[in-house]
């Protein structure tokens, strides 16, 4: 440029700054950092591929379809949870958080090009048909899953209630694929279920975190105490095969059992993805020991709850290692009918542990098992001897043995039984400690 004299200066940000003068007047020209500019060579490659498809693909493809496919490809290649949301996908996202939707009743993700079952939802066709967490779906009816996007596979799994879908599944421990017929139905998910598992010991099952799960959990705690008529001796929270759901619901559930402190925080590149959630004053059952059951089907929001209670030493975590879905997805609208769902942050437990790809490790590992009693034959005791000295508390009508058909859920479920036994042990120790303190104070 005539009359322009410049001196180059490289600043710390990688931008090139030129200072000089034009006709005696000082000027400054800043060029952007080359590493932050769009890669022109790659853009040329994209337009070249776009043009080749338009010209030579076996069937004519319109520009809109190609551009939408490009957007889907960009997002799906980032991670299994980032995706493009067309209008129909918006509706399905709303249905999944409201607790009622049509389909099979499974939470799924992608793994090596196949659909992986994160967890079957309780009391749904998939669970009743025998679909298990960790199953890899390789065919839907006669259509191979390999090459499909997750959205395409989910679309095939949805359908008219009453119709049958055949899932071809690869499962650990099976030498060949297995086929499972599942009848589609309207899926109505009950988020929180509760009952007294034994006198003094409560059980709450959270199947999925929906918008109202936090308030339902508090109501369940109140109902259990009211039914027992006293403070519970122990509480079991069952998060097995819970695929997660609404973050705020997990925070509210943890808040019910914590009086103060951090519950979870997120870290991302943008300011809006850096969030911190803390407990508010006032907790339910502060003196009641808690055991939380998790397994490989416990993901996302259920891992947040387990991690918070574990870090605050409010509960003993029992079972097997959780799924490890520790990322945050944000829905970013593009216009009135389209959006992208993109991973924008990672979850961290109060102690700063990342859940992503590592999950929550239980304090006590208990794998599913089926136990059989070895001592099935009754033993003779003193009471069976003829002419024995009668005991003060002897019950002559008592019968040895147990009717297996009347076995409680805890006796049929080894992990649940282990949790109950732990709570009973803690209760006995607590009573012994209280008794010893009482004796000391009276001396």
Tab-separated table of C-alpha atoms in Angstrom:
chain	number	residue	atom	x	y	z
A	1	UNK	CA	0.000	0.000	0.000
A	2	UNK	CA	1.572	3.341	-1.010
A	3	UNK	CA	2.775	5.368	1.917
A	4	UNK	CA	2.398	2.459	4.407
A	5	UNK	CA	5.314	1.529	6.606
A	6	UNK	CA	4.786	-1.343	9.089
A	7	UNK	CA	6.800	-3.110	11.776
A	8	UNK	CA	5.683	-6.642	12.775
A	9	UNK	CA	5.113	-7.590	16.410
A	10	UNK	CA	3.982	-11.083	17.520
A	11	UNK	CA	1.791	-10.957	20.653
A	12	UNK	CA	1.326	-13.764	23.160
A	13	UNK	CA	-2.025	-14.821	21.709
A	14	UNK	CA	-0.577	-15.803	18.345
A	15	UNK	CA	-2.064	-12.791	16.566
A	16	UNK	CA	0.186	-10.750	14.274
A	17	UNK	CA	0.154	-7.012	15.015
A	18	UNK	CA	1.611	-4.511	12.549
A	19	UNK	CA	2.307	-0.953	13.608
A	20	UNK	CA	3.318	1.858	11.287
A	21	UNK	CA	2.063	4.985	9.589
A	22	UNK	CA	0.254	6.145	6.483
A	23	UNK	CA	1.148	9.616	5.318
A	24	UNK	CA	2.562	10.365	8.724
A	25	UNK	CA	-0.492	9.088	10.660
A	26	UNK	CA	0.043	6.097	13.072
A	27	UNK	CA	-1.926	2.919	12.222
A	28	UNK	CA	-2.209	-0.586	13.697
A	29	UNK	CA	-3.241	-3.683	11.739
A	30	UNK	CA	-4.068	-6.931	13.587
A	31	UNK	CA	-4.285	-10.230	11.741
A	32	UNK	CA	-6.048	-13.161	13.507
A	33	UNK	CA	-4.123	-16.123	14.814
A	34	UNK	CA	-3.683	-18.504	11.829
A	35	UNK	CA	-4.497	-21.484	14.078
A	36	UNK	CA	-7.925	-19.993	14.875
A	37	UNK	CA	-8.922	-19.363	11.268
A	38	UNK	CA	-11.093	-21.775	9.310
A	39	UNK	CA	-8.932	-24.364	7.520
A	40	UNK	CA	-9.421	-23.300	3.916
A	41	UNK	CA	-7.929	-26.482	2.490
A	42	UNK	CA	-10.367	-28.656	4.450
A	43	UNK	CA	-13.278	-26.425	3.443
A	44	UNK	CA	-12.291	-26.869	-0.183
A	45	UNK	CA	-12.243	-30.627	0.404
A	46	UNK	CA	-15.764	-30.461	1.913
A	47	UNK	CA	-17.167	-28.510	-1.043
A	48	UNK	CA	-15.421	-30.906	-3.436
A	49	UNK	CA	-17.054	-33.934	-1.770
A	50	UNK	CA	-20.407	-32.117	-1.700
A	51	UNK	CA	-20.173	-31.450	-5.438
A	52	UNK	CA	-19.075	-35.021	-6.258
A	53	UNK	CA	-22.087	-36.459	-4.393
A	54	UNK	CA	-24.429	-34.058	-6.157
A	55	UNK	CA	-23.040	-35.009	-9.563
A	56	UNK	CA	-22.247	-38.710	-9.317
A	57	UNK	CA	-24.289	-40.374	-6.562
A	58	UNK	CA	-26.513	-43.125	-7.946
A	59	UNK	CA	-29.657	-41.227	-6.946
A	60	UNK	CA	-30.311	-37.506	-6.919
A	61	UNK	CA	-29.836	-35.904	-3.495
A	62	UNK	CA	-31.040	-32.407	-2.659
A	63	UNK	CA	-28.880	-29.823	-0.919
A	64	UNK	CA	-30.929	-29.759	2.293
A	65	UNK	CA	-30.553	-33.505	2.820
A	66	UNK	CA	-26.802	-33.370	2.245
A	67	UNK	CA	-26.321	-30.453	4.626
A	68	UNK	CA	-28.423	-32.101	7.361
A	69	UNK	CA	-26.398	-35.304	6.930
A	70	UNK	CA	-23.207	-33.279	7.283
A	71	UNK	CA	-24.491	-31.715	10.517
A	72	UNK	CA	-25.472	-35.141	11.895
A	73	UNK	CA	-22.049	-36.497	10.996
A	74	UNK	CA	-20.237	-33.642	12.735
A	75	UNK	CA	-22.137	-34.202	15.967
A	76	UNK	CA	-22.267	-37.999	16.030
A	77	UNK	CA	-18.502	-38.193	15.503
A	78	UNK	CA	-17.882	-36.143	18.668
A	79	UNK	CA	-19.332	-38.632	21.188
A	80	UNK	CA	-22.327	-41.001	21.491
A	81	UNK	CA	-24.511	-38.375	23.196
A	82	UNK	CA	-24.203	-35.378	20.855
A	83	UNK	CA	-26.849	-35.338	18.145
A	84	UNK	CA	-28.967	-33.262	15.770
A	85	UNK	CA	-32.600	-32.786	16.813
A	86	UNK	CA	-35.188	-32.549	14.069
A	87	UNK	CA	-38.796	-31.636	15.032
A	88	UNK	CA	-39.778	-35.249	15.829
A	89	UNK	CA	-36.703	-35.667	18.038
A	90	UNK	CA	-37.830	-32.655	20.076
A	91	UNK	CA	-41.103	-34.433	20.878
A	92	UNK	CA	-39.333	-37.647	21.867
A	93	UNK	CA	-36.965	-35.753	24.171
A	94	UNK	CA	-39.947	-34.169	25.946
A	95	UNK	CA	-41.699	-37.546	26.235
A	96	UNK	CA	-38.656	-39.231	27.789
A	97	UNK	CA	-38.536	-36.694	30.653
A	98	UNK	CA	-42.300	-36.612	31.238
A	99	UNK	CA	-42.480	-40.322	32.084
A	100	UNK	CA	-44.805	-41.566	29.322
A	101	UNK	CA	-43.761	-42.581	25.832
A	102	UNK	CA	-44.199	-45.353	23.302
A	103	UNK	CA	-41.698	-48.123	22.613
A	104	UNK	CA	-39.930	-51.065	24.240
A	105	UNK	CA	-38.767	-49.511	27.506
A	106	UNK	CA	-34.962	-49.505	27.235
A	107	UNK	CA	-32.293	-46.831	27.610
A	108	UNK	CA	-29.754	-47.255	24.813
A	109	UNK	CA	-26.468	-45.865	23.476
A	110	UNK	CA	-24.036	-46.688	20.677
A	111	UNK	CA	-20.943	-48.886	20.985
A	112	UNK	CA	-18.763	-49.928	18.044
A	113	UNK	CA	-21.607	-49.280	15.633
A	114	UNK	CA	-24.143	-51.378	17.555
A	115	UNK	CA	-26.936	-50.342	19.926
A	116	UNK	CA	-25.976	-51.065	23.541
A	117	UNK	CA	-28.594	-51.479	26.239
A	118	UNK	CA	-27.683	-49.232	29.157
A	119	UNK	CA	-30.645	-50.474	31.181
A	120	UNK	CA	-34.141	-51.884	30.692
A	121	UNK	CA	-36.758	-49.802	32.509
A	122	UNK	CA	-38.738	-51.542	35.255
A	123	UNK	CA	-42.130	-53.049	34.379
A	124	UNK	CA	-41.746	-52.473	30.627
A	125	UNK	CA	-41.986	-54.949	27.727
A	126	UNK	CA	-38.190	-55.096	27.325
A	127	UNK	CA	-37.580	-55.996	30.960
A	128	UNK	CA	-40.362	-58.584	31.004
A	129	UNK	CA	-39.007	-60.152	27.802
A	130	UNK	CA	-35.561	-60.616	29.355
A	131	UNK	CA	-33.488	-57.783	27.859
A	132	UNK	CA	-30.517	-57.060	30.145
A	133	UNK	CA	-28.128	-54.174	30.775
A	134	UNK	CA	-25.012	-54.595	28.621
A	135	UNK	CA	-26.764	-56.424	25.757
A	136	UNK	CA	-25.600	-55.434	22.262
A	137	UNK	CA	-28.455	-55.242	19.746
A	138	UNK	CA	-27.121	-56.241	16.325
A	139	UNK	CA	-30.428	-56.602	14.410
A	140	UNK	CA	-33.910	-55.102	14.649
A	141	UNK	CA	-36.201	-57.616	12.972
A	142	UNK	CA	-34.233	-58.376	9.801
A	143	UNK	CA	-32.400	-55.032	9.623
A	144	UNK	CA	-28.739	-54.982	10.749
A	145	UNK	CA	-27.987	-52.168	13.180
A	146	UNK	CA	-24.414	-51.686	11.923
A	147	UNK	CA	-24.284	-48.429	9.992
A	148	UNK	CA	-27.424	-46.933	11.545
A	149	UNK	CA	-27.361	-43.794	13.652
A	150	UNK	CA	-28.758	-44.056	17.168
A	151	UNK	CA	-31.763	-41.951	16.087
A	152	UNK	CA	-32.532	-44.337	13.224
A	153	UNK	CA	-32.341	-47.351	15.529
A	154	UNK	CA	-34.573	-45.712	18.150
A	155	UNK	CA	-37.071	-44.803	15.436
A	156	UNK	CA	-37.299	-48.478	14.415
A	157	UNK	CA	-37.788	-49.564	18.024
A	158	UNK	CA	-40.732	-47.220	18.440
A	159	UNK	CA	-44.009	-48.215	16.867
A	160	UNK	CA	-47.650	-49.016	17.292
A	161	UNK	CA	-48.499	-50.647	20.647
A	162	UNK	CA	-49.188	-54.358	20.278
A	163	UNK	CA	-46.757	-54.921	17.399
A	164	UNK	CA	-43.812	-57.291	17.847
A	165	UNK	CA	-40.160	-56.391	17.340
A	166	UNK	CA	-37.510	-59.128	17.266
A	167	UNK	CA	-34.199	-58.099	18.829
A	168	UNK	CA	-31.087	-60.070	17.888
A	169	UNK	CA	-28.682	-59.671	20.784
A	170	UNK	CA	-25.069	-60.467	21.627
A	171	UNK	CA	-24.659	-61.099	25.348
A	172	UNK	CA	-21.631	-61.831	27.499
A	173	UNK	CA	-21.548	-65.527	28.346
A	174	UNK	CA	-23.549	-66.548	25.274
A	175	UNK	CA	-21.654	-68.283	22.448
A	176	UNK	CA	-24.135	-67.218	19.758
A	177	UNK	CA	-26.623	-64.382	19.202
A	178	UNK	CA	-29.999	-64.769	20.888
A	179	UNK	CA	-33.364	-63.544	19.633
A	180	UNK	CA	-35.911	-61.875	21.913
A	181	UNK	CA	-39.416	-60.935	20.802
A	182	UNK	CA	-40.673	-57.754	22.470
A	183	UNK	CA	-44.205	-56.428	22.161
A	184	UNK	CA	-44.321	-52.646	21.872
A	185	UNK	CA	-46.479	-50.800	24.381
A	186	UNK	CA	-47.152	-47.354	25.812
A	187	UNK	CA	-44.393	-46.929	28.369
A	188	UNK	CA	-45.517	-45.335	31.619
A	189	UNK	CA	-42.601	-45.112	33.993
A	190	UNK	CA	-43.211	-44.933	37.729
A	191	UNK	CA	-40.151	-43.090	38.949
A	192	UNK	CA	-40.223	-43.916	42.684
A	193	UNK	CA	-41.477	-47.086	44.394
A	194	UNK	CA	-41.216	-47.765	48.107
A	195	UNK	CA	-42.092	-50.395	50.700
A	196	UNK	CA	-41.051	-51.772	54.092
A	197	UNK	CA	-38.775	-54.665	53.271
A	198	UNK	CA	-38.697	-55.798	56.920
A	199	UNK	CA	-39.907	-54.253	60.136
A	200	UNK	CA	-37.875	-51.076	60.567
A	201	UNK	CA	-36.051	-51.287	57.222
A	202	UNK	CA	-37.287	-49.258	54.280
A	203	UNK	CA	-36.677	-49.800	50.572
A	204	UNK	CA	-36.945	-47.164	47.822
A	205	UNK	CA	-36.490	-48.038	44.165
A	206	UNK	CA	-35.783	-45.143	41.754
A	207	UNK	CA	-36.220	-46.397	38.195
A	208	UNK	CA	-35.436	-43.137	36.387
A	209	UNK	CA	-34.971	-39.466	37.283
A	210	UNK	CA	-37.917	-37.455	36.003
A	211	UNK	CA	-39.027	-33.901	36.744
A	212	UNK	CA	-41.005	-34.938	39.872
A	213	UNK	CA	-38.620	-37.584	41.238
A	214	UNK	CA	-37.196	-35.332	43.976
A	215	UNK	CA	-40.578	-34.532	45.525
A	216	UNK	CA	-41.730	-38.159	45.090
A	217	UNK	CA	-38.625	-39.356	46.942
A	218	UNK	CA	-39.353	-37.055	49.894
A	219	UNK	CA	-42.964	-38.255	49.981
A	220	UNK	CA	-41.754	-41.880	49.991
A	221	UNK	CA	-39.453	-41.196	52.968
A	222	UNK	CA	-42.300	-39.628	54.917
A	223	UNK	CA	-44.637	-42.524	54.082
A	224	UNK	CA	-42.125	-45.137	55.265
A	225	UNK	CA	-41.613	-43.401	58.605
A	226	UNK	CA	-45.355	-43.004	59.037
A	227	UNK	CA	-45.930	-46.689	58.262
A	228	UNK	CA	-43.230	-47.790	60.714
A	229	UNK	CA	-44.344	-45.276	63.330
A	230	UNK	CA	-40.778	-44.374	64.214
A	231	UNK	CA	-37.388	-43.421	62.770
A	232	UNK	CA	-36.277	-46.158	60.376
A	233	UNK	CA	-33.519	-48.525	61.501
A	234	UNK	CA	-32.118	-48.538	57.963
A	235	UNK	CA	-32.882	-47.486	54.383
A	236	UNK	CA	-31.973	-49.098	51.039
A	237	UNK	CA	-32.020	-46.951	47.877
A	238	UNK	CA	-31.995	-49.125	44.766
A	239	UNK	CA	-30.448	-47.413	41.714
A	240	UNK	CA	-29.651	-50.585	39.778
A	241	UNK	CA	-30.432	-50.283	36.054
A	242	UNK	CA	-31.380	-46.629	36.545
A	243	UNK	CA	-30.257	-44.923	33.292
A	244	UNK	CA	-30.411	-41.402	34.742
A	245	UNK	CA	-32.560	-38.546	33.507
A	246	UNK	CA	-33.112	-35.029	34.826
A	247	UNK	CA	-30.070	-33.575	36.656
A	248	UNK	CA	-32.136	-31.362	38.963
A	249	UNK	CA	-34.125	-34.406	40.152
A	250	UNK	CA	-30.912	-36.166	41.252
A	251	UNK	CA	-29.803	-33.003	43.070
A	252	UNK	CA	-33.147	-32.735	44.899
A	253	UNK	CA	-32.975	-36.410	45.893
A	254	UNK	CA	-29.459	-36.019	47.311
A	255	UNK	CA	-30.513	-32.808	49.067
A	256	UNK	CA	-33.198	-34.737	50.953
A	257	UNK	CA	-30.469	-36.803	52.666
A	258	UNK	CA	-27.817	-34.082	53.087
A	259	UNK	CA	-27.862	-31.040	55.358
A	260	UNK	CA	-25.064	-29.062	53.718
A	261	UNK	CA	-22.175	-29.238	51.267
A	262	UNK	CA	-21.634	-29.624	47.542
A	263	UNK	CA	-23.701	-32.249	45.682
A	264	UNK	CA	-22.250	-32.033	42.174
A	265	UNK	CA	-20.514	-29.534	39.927
A	266	UNK	CA	-19.880	-29.319	36.191
A	267	UNK	CA	-16.913	-27.997	34.238
A	268	UNK	CA	-16.942	-26.964	30.570
A	269	UNK	CA	-15.397	-24.442	28.205
A	270	UNK	CA	-18.253	-21.925	28.290
A	271	UNK	CA	-19.383	-20.059	31.394
A	272	UNK	CA	-22.966	-21.377	31.274
A	273	UNK	CA	-21.696	-24.961	31.565
A	274	UNK	CA	-19.913	-24.298	34.881
A	275	UNK	CA	-22.500	-25.018	37.530
A	276	UNK	CA	-22.443	-25.924	41.223
A	277	UNK	CA	-25.295	-27.508	43.184
A	278	UNK	CA	-25.258	-27.561	46.995
A	279	UNK	CA	-27.507	-29.033	49.674
A	280	UNK	CA	-29.916	-26.846	51.608
A	281	UNK	CA	-30.420	-26.965	55.356
A	282	UNK	CA	-32.682	-29.731	56.664
A	283	UNK	CA	-32.310	-33.430	55.941
A	284	UNK	CA	-34.561	-36.459	56.288
A	285	UNK	CA	-33.608	-39.312	58.621
A	286	UNK	CA	-30.200	-37.929	59.718
A	287	UNK	CA	-29.616	-40.861	62.103
A	288	UNK	CA	-30.766	-43.600	59.721
A	289	UNK	CA	-27.973	-45.591	58.002
A	290	UNK	CA	-28.367	-45.800	54.220
A	291	UNK	CA	-27.172	-48.336	51.640
A	292	UNK	CA	-27.296	-47.476	47.929
A	293	UNK	CA	-27.348	-50.323	45.395
A	294	UNK	CA	-25.738	-49.693	41.968
A	295	UNK	CA	-24.645	-51.793	38.989
A	296	UNK	CA	-23.438	-51.423	35.406
A	297	UNK	CA	-26.848	-50.108	34.377
A	298	UNK	CA	-26.689	-47.172	36.826
A	299	UNK	CA	-25.795	-44.113	34.765
A	300	UNK	CA	-25.713	-40.316	34.685
A	301	UNK	CA	-28.073	-38.847	37.318
A	302	UNK	CA	-28.010	-42.047	39.390
A	303	UNK	CA	-24.200	-41.825	39.489
A	304	UNK	CA	-24.472	-38.204	40.648
A	305	UNK	CA	-26.672	-39.270	43.583
A	306	UNK	CA	-24.445	-42.233	44.506
A	307	UNK	CA	-21.266	-40.154	44.212
A	308	UNK	CA	-22.614	-37.332	46.396
A	309	UNK	CA	-23.781	-39.676	49.171
A	310	UNK	CA	-20.485	-41.581	48.983
A	311	UNK	CA	-18.272	-38.478	49.197
A	312	UNK	CA	-20.273	-37.106	52.142
A	313	UNK	CA	-20.110	-40.551	53.819
A	314	UNK	CA	-23.897	-40.437	54.111
A	315	UNK	CA	-24.391	-43.888	52.564
A	316	UNK	CA	-22.566	-47.119	51.887
A	317	UNK	CA	-22.459	-47.818	48.143
A	318	UNK	CA	-22.897	-51.521	47.371
A	319	UNK	CA	-23.085	-53.585	44.183
A	320	UNK	CA	-20.909	-53.358	41.069
A	321	UNK	CA	-19.234	-50.464	39.251
A	322	UNK	CA	-21.631	-48.056	37.539
A	323	UNK	CA	-21.843	-47.203	33.828
A	324	UNK	CA	-19.655	-44.080	33.772
A	325	UNK	CA	-21.800	-41.563	31.891
A	326	UNK	CA	-20.415	-38.365	33.374
A	327	UNK	CA	-21.060	-35.778	30.676
A	328	UNK	CA	-23.624	-32.970	30.396
A	329	UNK	CA	-25.685	-32.443	27.247
A	330	UNK	CA	-27.177	-29.036	26.420
A	331	UNK	CA	-30.014	-28.533	23.935
A	332	UNK	CA	-29.123	-25.518	21.778
A	333	UNK	CA	-31.972	-24.256	19.552
A	334	UNK	CA	-31.102	-23.433	15.939
A	335	UNK	CA	-34.564	-22.159	15.028
A	336	UNK	CA	-38.169	-22.825	16.103
A	337	UNK	CA	-38.145	-26.489	15.028
A	338	UNK	CA	-34.507	-27.625	15.023
A	339	UNK	CA	-31.779	-27.876	17.648
A	340	UNK	CA	-28.582	-29.681	18.494
A	341	UNK	CA	-27.955	-31.670	21.651
A	342	UNK	CA	-24.272	-31.290	22.391
A	343	UNK	CA	-21.962	-32.362	25.207
A	344	UNK	CA	-20.838	-29.173	26.938
A	345	UNK	CA	-19.460	-30.242	30.332
A	346	UNK	CA	-18.398	-33.069	32.632
A	347	UNK	CA	-19.872	-34.015	36.002
A	348	UNK	CA	-17.684	-34.077	39.116
A	349	UNK	CA	-18.537	-35.454	42.558
A	350	UNK	CA	-18.085	-33.201	45.634
A	351	UNK	CA	-14.520	-34.519	46.093
A	352	UNK	CA	-13.638	-33.660	42.490
A	353	UNK	CA	-13.889	-37.145	40.991
A	354	UNK	CA	-14.886	-37.315	37.336
A	355	UNK	CA	-17.605	-39.873	36.624
A	356	UNK	CA	-16.906	-39.996	32.879
A	357	UNK	CA	-15.838	-43.458	31.649
A	358	UNK	CA	-14.887	-44.499	35.204
A	359	UNK	CA	-18.226	-44.567	36.997
A	360	UNK	CA	-18.774	-44.956	40.728
A	361	UNK	CA	-16.856	-47.736	42.432
A	362	UNK	CA	-18.890	-49.336	45.233
A	363	UNK	CA	-17.563	-49.317	48.792
A	364	UNK	CA	-18.532	-52.972	49.021
A	365	UNK	CA	-18.567	-54.977	45.808
A	366	UNK	CA	-21.390	-57.499	45.687
A	367	UNK	CA	-22.058	-59.287	42.420
A	368	UNK	CA	-25.436	-60.825	41.568
A	369	UNK	CA	-25.623	-64.424	42.752
A	370	UNK	CA	-28.093	-67.168	43.408
A	371	UNK	CA	-27.585	-68.970	46.698
A	372	UNK	CA	-28.914	-72.353	47.724
A	373	UNK	CA	-29.003	-73.623	51.264
A	374	UNK	CA	-26.641	-76.558	51.838
A	375	UNK	CA	-28.198	-77.585	55.136
A	376	UNK	CA	-31.561	-78.619	53.760
A	377	UNK	CA	-32.062	-81.485	56.219
A	378	UNK	CA	-33.353	-80.572	59.695
A	379	UNK	CA	-30.991	-81.161	62.646
A	380	UNK	CA	-31.974	-82.813	65.913
A	381	UNK	CA	-31.784	-80.502	68.897
A	382	UNK	CA	-32.158	-80.883	72.652
A	383	UNK	CA	-35.878	-80.245	72.255
A	384	UNK	CA	-36.222	-83.410	70.138
A	385	UNK	CA	-34.877	-85.708	72.853
A	386	UNK	CA	-37.477	-87.741	74.735
A	387	UNK	CA	-37.858	-86.588	78.326
A	388	UNK	CA	-35.684	-83.472	77.869
A	389	UNK	CA	-35.718	-80.778	80.530
A	390	UNK	CA	-38.349	-78.272	79.447
A	391	UNK	CA	-37.083	-74.795	78.629
A	392	UNK	CA	-38.756	-71.684	80.023
A	393	UNK	CA	-39.288	-70.202	76.541
A	394	UNK	CA	-39.793	-73.443	74.665
A	395	UNK	CA	-42.454	-73.338	71.966
A	396	UNK	CA	-43.748	-76.826	71.464
A	397	UNK	CA	-45.678	-75.841	68.335
A	398	UNK	CA	-42.681	-74.355	66.524
A	399	UNK	CA	-41.683	-76.073	63.295
A	400	UNK	CA	-38.231	-76.231	61.797
A	401	UNK	CA	-37.609	-75.325	58.189
A	402	UNK	CA	-38.949	-72.562	55.980
A	403	UNK	CA	-41.409	-72.469	53.154
A	404	UNK	CA	-39.397	-71.304	50.135
A	405	UNK	CA	-42.496	-70.152	48.325
A	406	UNK	CA	-42.945	-67.446	50.967
A	407	UNK	CA	-39.393	-66.098	50.528
A	408	UNK	CA	-39.164	-62.307	50.754
A	409	UNK	CA	-37.683	-60.172	47.957
A	410	UNK	CA	-34.498	-59.801	50.019
A	411	UNK	CA	-34.080	-63.584	50.120
A	412	UNK	CA	-34.520	-63.894	46.350
A	413	UNK	CA	-32.193	-60.977	45.546
A	414	UNK	CA	-28.637	-61.584	46.823
A	415	UNK	CA	-27.495	-57.952	46.495
A	416	UNK	CA	-30.599	-56.688	48.295
A	417	UNK	CA	-30.142	-59.342	50.965
A	418	UNK	CA	-26.516	-58.247	51.473
A	419	UNK	CA	-27.610	-54.615	51.856
A	420	UNK	CA	-30.235	-55.570	54.437
A	421	UNK	CA	-27.733	-57.680	56.412
A	422	UNK	CA	-25.293	-54.749	56.474
A	423	UNK	CA	-27.973	-52.395	57.801
A	424	UNK	CA	-28.917	-54.890	60.484
A	425	UNK	CA	-25.285	-55.135	61.551
A	426	UNK	CA	-24.936	-51.363	61.719
A	427	UNK	CA	-28.135	-51.149	63.781
A	428	UNK	CA	-26.870	-53.774	66.253
A	429	UNK	CA	-23.551	-51.949	66.623
A	430	UNK	CA	-25.352	-48.638	67.095
A	431	UNK	CA	-27.550	-50.111	69.817
A	432	UNK	CA	-24.509	-51.669	71.530
A	433	UNK	CA	-22.685	-48.343	71.440
A	434	UNK	CA	-25.651	-46.467	72.829
A	435	UNK	CA	-26.032	-49.033	75.613
A	436	UNK	CA	-22.332	-48.757	76.556
A	437	UNK	CA	-22.552	-44.945	76.703
A	438	UNK	CA	-25.604	-45.208	78.933
A	439	UNK	CA	-23.754	-47.466	81.378
A	440	UNK	CA	-20.775	-45.106	81.495
A	441	UNK	CA	-22.954	-42.097	82.247
A	442	UNK	CA	-24.728	-43.924	85.093
A	443	UNK	CA	-21.501	-44.812	86.896
